[in-house]
């Protein structure tokens, strides 16, 4: 069946569109072990995809590193608690 | 949640759930709110609104389940229903294009991506942050949920009320748009393609 990534890979013919789907699954740690294996086999022999994967990984890690730290106003948590519990406390 | 699944917390239990399960996520909630609204006061209002709603509907929350995903879902809905309406023009996303993306020529175009890993690694936080902020809110949101907050696809599907297939295609499209922005920065920085 065409949709089986392992069968495609066994022909040694690169299926870029299948690999594109797998790339994201691998990047987000959502791939099954079989999908990961197919992807890794593909990128070993496919320089453009190897580079795309490295770029995507670098962007993901930079987004995580640089976009997380918006400082919350110090009084916000207390304000919320006060609104909810002040009367009852 | 059906009536039989609804919790019946006492006032003390409600307070415990609120403090132990909801409040630990307040920093992530504020960050998400700010990334949605780009305004500190609006972000503060959105967080407050989300927590007040979370408390109001606390009997629909089952202790020990994914409180963070539950809160993000409430915030996303609050933003769409209350905050997004305030903007002049709601974000428009061509979902037909998104859905058919994997089968389009863009896949082949992506293979020839000319953004280099060295260029990305040399970027400053501001460039990444500005590029993310410049995306339409629906694309921005999937990147925030996945890359910043580490939600799995099935959790994102529940938060956003969309099928997992749409999460995947929207994320894929969002990342390509982000890369386009970063490629522009890379070119300005003088990296040769």
Short mmCIF file of C-alpha atoms in Angstrom, two decimals, chain A residues 18 20-22 24-25 28 30 35, chain B residues 98 102 142 153 156 162-175:
data_model
loop_
_atom_site.label_atom_id
_atom_site.label_comp_id
_atom_site.label_asym_id
_atom_site.label_seq_id
_atom_site.Cartn_x
_atom_site.Cartn_y
_atom_site.Cartn_z
CA UNK A 18 5.99 11.48 3.11
CA UNK A 20 7.86 16.13 5.17
CA UNK A 21 5.01 14.71 7.23
CA UNK A 22 7.39 12.57 9.26
CA UNK A 24 7.24 17.31 11.88
CA UNK A 25 6.20 14.21 13.82
CA UNK A 28 7.50 17.19 17.95
CA UNK A 30 4.93 12.41 18.00
CA UNK A 35 8.07 6.40 11.52
CA UNK B 98 -3.81 24.76 4.95
CA UNK B 102 0.78 18.57 2.09
CA UNK B 142 -0.20 26.55 17.34
CA UNK B 153 -1.14 17.19 19.18
CA UNK B 156 -3.82 20.99 21.08
CA UNK B 162 -10.02 21.20 15.68
CA UNK B 163 -9.10 17.72 14.39
CA UNK B 164 -5.55 16.46 14.92
CA UNK B 165 -4.99 16.51 11.14
CA UNK B 166 -5.73 20.23 11.14
CA UNK B 167 -3.36 20.76 14.07
CA UNK B 168 -0.62 19.08 12.06
CA UNK B 169 -1.24 20.96 8.83
CA UNK B 170 -1.70 24.30 10.58
CA UNK B 171 1.52 23.78 12.51
CA UNK B 172 3.35 22.86 9.35
CA UNK B 173 2.10 25.97 7.58
CA UNK B 174 2.85 28.15 10.62
CA UNK B 175 6.43 26.93 10.73
#
